[in-house]
Amino acid sequence: MQDPNEDTEWNDVLRAKGILPPKKEKEITEDDIIGMIENTIEQKQNQSKNLSNMGLDELDELEDSEDEAVLLEYRQKRIAEMQAMAQKAKFGTVMEISGQDYVQEVTKAGSEIYVVLHLYSRGVPFCTLINQHLSQLAMRFPATKFIKAIATTCIPNYPERNLPTIFIYYEGQMKKQFVGSVELGGPNLSCEELEYMLGQAKAIDTTITEDPRKARAVKDKMFADLADSNDW
């Protein structure tokens, strides 16, 4: 016998003619309610992820078909994020200064600004390498102010044995210093290693969380052990 509650076209015709009683509504269980709530939460989370990755033009295109209040909220949020990023991205290059610029460019750099100052000498090859690394990092982290200066123009009679020297300032206060070749990891220092060191000092917002110098030390030891074994 055919189930009168079954969803079929024939049963729909019989219900329309009054032959069959109206279809009984399915009783909603507690599990059904939980399922609906979880599904709604998942949809909202997916919508949030999708919208957060959209540009302003894409959000504009959706305004006609989506909830305008939700879209307006996300649009305003994206505008605020872009404005904040643009405000922070003030720099992008390594500025050369002299002693007379020091106060204005370093200690008075402004609020919420990290300053990385490299004191160098043209006669020290390691200083040249540091300047090359800083040029790359300055482009990638334009919210940080990168500065270089010939050491003796800022500090008269500054000992060359202390070069290269890197000072890190935040809101005019020195937060970290790397003085000399040893503290900076030696003349084989890579840009990635310098990035990690500046990141640990909070001067840049790097994604490098593991010290690359450890991997280099392991590799150097492996080569040293291999060389020793070949001597036999």
CSV table of C-alpha atoms in Angstrom, one decimal:
chain,number,residue,atom,x,y,z
A,1,MET,CA,0.0,0.0,0.0
A,2,GLN,CA,1.3,3.4,-0.9
A,3,ASP,CA,2.3,5.7,2.0
A,4,PRO,CA,-0.1,8.7,2.0
A,5,ASN,CA,2.7,10.8,3.6
A,6,GLU,CA,5.2,10.1,0.8
A,7,ASP,CA,6.3,13.0,-1.4
A,8,THR,CA,5.0,12.0,-4.8
A,9,GLU,CA,3.1,13.9,-7.6
A,10,TRP,CA,0.2,11.4,-7.3
A,11,ASN,CA,-0.2,12.0,-3.5
A,12,ASP,CA,0.0,15.8,-4.2
A,13,VAL,CA,-2.9,15.5,-6.7
A,14,LEU,CA,-5.0,13.5,-4.2
A,15,ARG,CA,-4.3,16.0,-1.4
A,16,ALA,CA,-5.3,18.9,-3.7
A,17,LYS,CA,-8.6,17.1,-4.4
A,18,GLY,CA,-9.2,16.4,-0.7
A,19,ILE,CA,-9.0,12.6,-1.1
A,20,LEU,CA,-5.9,12.5,1.1
A,21,PRO,CA,-5.5,14.5,4.3
A,22,PRO,CA,-2.8,17.2,4.4
A,23,LYS,CA,0.7,15.9,4.8
A,24,LYS,CA,1.8,15.6,8.4
A,25,GLU,CA,4.6,17.9,9.3
A,26,LYS,CA,7.7,16.1,10.3
A,27,GLU,CA,8.4,16.5,14.0
A,28,ILE,CA,11.6,18.5,14.6
A,29,THR,CA,13.9,16.7,16.9
A,30,GLU,CA,16.6,18.2,19.1
A,31,ASP,CA,19.2,16.7,16.7
A,32,ASP,CA,17.5,18.6,13.9
A,33,ILE,CA,17.8,21.9,15.8
A,34,ILE,CA,21.4,21.3,16.6
A,35,GLY,CA,22.1,20.5,13.0
A,36,MET,CA,20.4,23.7,11.7
A,37,ILE,CA,22.4,25.8,14.2
A,38,GLU,CA,25.7,24.2,13.2
A,39,ASN,CA,24.9,24.7,9.5
A,40,THR,CA,24.1,28.3,10.1
A,41,ILE,CA,27.4,28.9,12.0
A,42,GLU,CA,29.3,27.2,9.2
A,43,GLN,CA,27.7,29.3,6.5
A,44,LYS,CA,28.5,32.5,8.4
A,45,GLN,CA,32.1,31.4,8.9
A,46,ASN,CA,32.5,30.6,5.2
A,47,GLN,CA,30.9,33.9,4.2
A,48,SER,CA,33.3,35.7,6.5
A,49,LYS,CA,36.3,34.0,5.0
A,50,ASN,CA,35.2,34.6,1.5
A,51,LEU,CA,34.3,38.3,2.1
A,52,SER,CA,37.6,39.0,3.9
A,53,ASN,CA,39.5,38.0,0.8
A,54,MET,CA,37.6,40.2,-1.6
A,55,GLY,CA,38.6,43.5,-3.0
A,56,LEU,CA,36.5,46.6,-2.8
A,57,ASP,CA,35.3,46.2,-6.4
A,58,GLU,CA,34.1,42.6,-5.7
A,59,LEU,CA,32.2,43.7,-2.6
A,60,ASP,CA,30.5,46.4,-4.7
A,61,GLU,CA,29.3,43.8,-7.2
A,62,LEU,CA,27.7,41.8,-4.5
A,63,GLU,CA,25.8,44.6,-2.9
A,64,ASP,CA,22.8,44.1,-5.2
A,65,SER,CA,22.3,40.4,-4.3
A,66,GLU,CA,23.6,40.1,-0.7
A,67,ASP,CA,22.7,41.5,2.7
A,68,GLU,CA,23.7,45.2,2.3
A,69,ALA,CA,24.3,45.6,6.0
A,70,VAL,CA,26.8,42.7,6.1
A,71,LEU,CA,28.6,43.9,3.0
A,72,LEU,CA,28.8,47.5,4.2
A,73,GLU,CA,30.4,46.2,7.4
A,74,TYR,CA,33.0,44.2,5.6
A,75,ARG,CA,33.6,47.0,3.1
A,76,GLN,CA,34.2,49.5,5.8
A,77,LYS,CA,36.5,47.0,7.6
A,78,ARG,CA,38.6,46.5,4.4
A,79,ILE,CA,38.8,50.2,3.8
A,80,ALA,CA,40.1,50.7,7.4
A,81,GLU,CA,42.6,47.9,6.9
A,82,MET,CA,43.9,49.4,3.6
A,83,GLN,CA,44.1,52.9,5.2
A,84,ALA,CA,46.1,51.5,8.1
A,85,MET,CA,48.5,49.6,5.8
A,86,ALA,CA,49.0,52.7,3.6
A,87,GLN,CA,49.6,54.9,6.7
A,88,LYS,CA,52.3,52.5,8.0
A,89,ALA,CA,53.9,51.9,4.6
A,90,LYS,CA,55.8,55.2,4.7
A,91,PHE,CA,59.3,54.2,3.9
A,92,GLY,CA,60.6,51.3,1.7
A,93,THR,CA,64.2,52.4,1.1
A,94,VAL,CA,67.3,52.9,3.2
A,95,MET,CA,67.9,56.5,4.0
A,96,GLU,CA,71.4,57.9,4.3
A,97,ILE,CA,71.9,60.4,7.1
A,98,SER,CA,74.7,62.4,8.8
A,99,GLY,CA,75.2,63.3,12.4
A,100,GLN,CA,73.1,66.5,12.1
A,101,ASP,CA,70.1,64.5,10.9
A,102,TYR,CA,70.3,62.0,13.8
A,103,VAL,CA,67.9,63.6,16.2
A,104,GLN,CA,65.2,64.4,13.6
A,105,GLU,CA,65.4,61.1,11.8
A,106,VAL,CA,66.0,58.7,14.7
A,107,THR,CA,64.9,59.9,18.1
A,108,LYS,CA,62.0,62.0,16.6
A,109,ALA,CA,61.0,59.5,14.0
A,110,GLY,CA,57.4,59.4,15.4
A,111,SER,CA,55.0,57.2,17.4
A,112,GLU,CA,54.8,53.5,16.7
A,113,ILE,CA,57.7,53.6,14.3
A,114,TYR,CA,60.7,51.2,14.5
A,115,VAL,CA,64.0,52.6,13.3
A,116,VAL,CA,66.9,50.4,12.2
A,117,LEU,CA,70.1,52.4,12.0
A,118,HIS,CA,73.2,50.9,10.5
A,119,LEU,CA,76.5,52.5,11.3
A,120,TYR,CA,79.1,51.6,8.7
A,121,SER,CA,82.4,52.3,7.0
A,122,ARG,CA,83.1,52.0,3.3
A,123,GLY,CA,86.3,50.2,4.1
A,124,VAL,CA,84.6,47.3,5.8
A,125,PRO,CA,83.3,44.6,3.4
A,126,PHE,CA,80.9,43.2,6.0
A,127,CYS,CA,79.2,46.7,6.2
A,128,THR,CA,78.6,46.6,2.4
A,129,LEU,CA,76.9,43.2,2.8
A,130,ILE,CA,74.7,44.5,5.6
A,131,ASN,CA,73.7,47.5,3.5
A,132,GLN,CA,72.7,45.2,0.6
A,133,HIS,CA,70.6,43.1,3.0
A,134,LEU,CA,68.9,46.2,4.5
A,135,SER,CA,68.0,47.5,1.0
A,136,GLN,CA,66.1,44.2,0.4
A,137,LEU,CA,64.4,44.3,3.8
A,138,ALA,CA,63.4,47.9,3.5
A,139,MET,CA,61.4,47.2,0.4
A,140,ARG,CA,59.6,44.2,2.0
A,141,PHE,CA,58.9,46.0,5.3
A,142,PRO,CA,58.0,49.6,4.4
A,143,ALA,CA,56.5,50.2,7.8
A,144,THR,CA,60.0,50.2,9.4
A,145,LYS,CA,62.4,53.1,8.9
A,146,PHE,CA,65.7,51.8,7.7
A,147,ILE,CA,68.7,54.3,8.0
A,148,LYS,CA,72.4,54.1,7.4
A,149,ALA,CA,75.2,56.5,8.3
A,150,ILE,CA,78.9,56.5,8.1
A,151,ALA,CA,79.8,55.8,11.8
A,152,THR,CA,82.1,58.7,12.4
A,153,THR,CA,79.6,61.3,11.1
A,154,CYS,CA,77.3,60.3,13.9
A,155,ILE,CA,79.8,59.3,16.6
A,156,PRO,CA,83.2,61.0,16.3
A,157,ASN,CA,86.1,58.5,16.6
A,158,TYR,CA,83.8,55.5,16.6
A,159,PRO,CA,86.1,52.4,16.6
A,160,GLU,CA,86.1,50.6,13.3
A,161,ARG,CA,86.4,47.3,15.2
A,162,ASN,CA,82.8,47.8,16.3
A,163,LEU,CA,81.5,47.9,12.7
A,164,PRO,CA,79.1,47.0,11.5
A,165,THR,CA,76.8,48.2,14.2
A,166,ILE,CA,73.0,48.1,14.1
A,167,PHE,CA,70.9,50.1,16.6
A,168,ILE,CA,67.1,49.5,16.8
A,169,TYR,CA,64.9,52.3,18.1
A,170,TYR,CA,61.2,52.5,18.9
A,171,GLU,CA,59.6,55.8,19.5
A,172,GLY,CA,63.0,57.3,20.2
A,173,GLN,CA,64.2,54.7,22.7
A,174,MET,CA,66.9,52.2,21.9
A,175,LYS,CA,65.6,48.7,22.1
A,176,LYS,CA,68.4,46.5,20.8
A,177,GLN,CA,71.9,46.8,19.5
A,178,PHE,CA,74.2,44.5,17.5
A,179,VAL,CA,77.8,45.7,17.8
A,180,GLY,CA,80.6,44.1,15.7
A,181,SER,CA,81.0,41.2,13.4
A,182,VAL,CA,80.5,38.5,16.0
A,183,GLU,CA,77.2,39.8,17.3
A,184,LEU,CA,75.9,40.0,13.7
A,185,GLY,CA,76.9,36.5,12.9
A,186,GLY,CA,80.0,37.0,10.8
A,187,PRO,CA,80.7,38.0,7.2
A,188,ASN,CA,78.6,35.1,5.9
A,189,LEU,CA,75.4,36.5,7.3
A,190,SER,CA,72.5,35.9,5.0
A,191,CYS,CA,69.6,38.2,4.4
A,192,GLU,CA,67.3,35.6,5.9
A,193,GLU,CA,69.4,35.5,9.1
A,194,LEU,CA,69.4,39.3,9.4
A,195,GLU,CA,65.6,39.3,8.9
A,196,TYR,CA,65.2,36.8,11.7
A,197,MET,CA,67.4,38.9,14.0
A,198,LEU,CA,65.4,42.1,13.3
A,199,GLY,CA,62.2,40.2,13.7
A,200,GLN,CA,63.2,38.9,17.1
A,201,ALA,CA,63.9,42.5,18.1
A,202,LYS,CA,60.3,43.4,16.9
A,203,ALA,CA,61.7,45.8,14.4
A,204,ILE,CA,59.9,44.0,11.5
A,205,ASP,CA,56.9,41.7,11.3
A,206,THR,CA,58.7,38.7,9.8
A,207,THR,CA,57.2,35.2,9.3
A,208,ILE,CA,60.6,33.6,10.1
A,209,THR,CA,60.2,31.9,13.5
A,210,GLU,CA,63.2,29.5,13.4
A,211,ASP,CA,66.7,30.8,13.6
A,212,PRO,CA,68.3,30.1,10.2
A,213,ARG,CA,71.8,30.3,11.8
A,214,LYS,CA,71.1,26.9,13.5
A,215,ALA,CA,70.6,25.2,10.1
A,216,ARG,CA,73.7,26.9,8.8
A,217,ALA,CA,75.7,25.7,11.8
A,218,VAL,CA,74.5,22.1,11.3
A,219,LYS,CA,75.4,22.3,7.6
A,220,ASP,CA,78.9,23.8,8.4
A,221,LYS,CA,79.5,21.0,10.9
A,222,MET,CA,78.6,18.4,8.3
A,223,PHE,CA,81.0,19.8,5.8
A,224,ALA,CA,83.7,20.0,8.5
A,225,ASP,CA,83.2,16.4,9.5
A,226,LEU,CA,83.3,15.4,5.8
A,227,ALA,CA,86.5,17.3,5.3
A,228,ASP,CA,88.1,15.6,8.3
A,229,SER,CA,87.1,12.2,7.1
A,230,ASN,CA,88.6,12.9,3.7
A,231,ASP,CA,91.9,13.8,5.3
A,232,TRP,CA,92.4,10.2,6.4
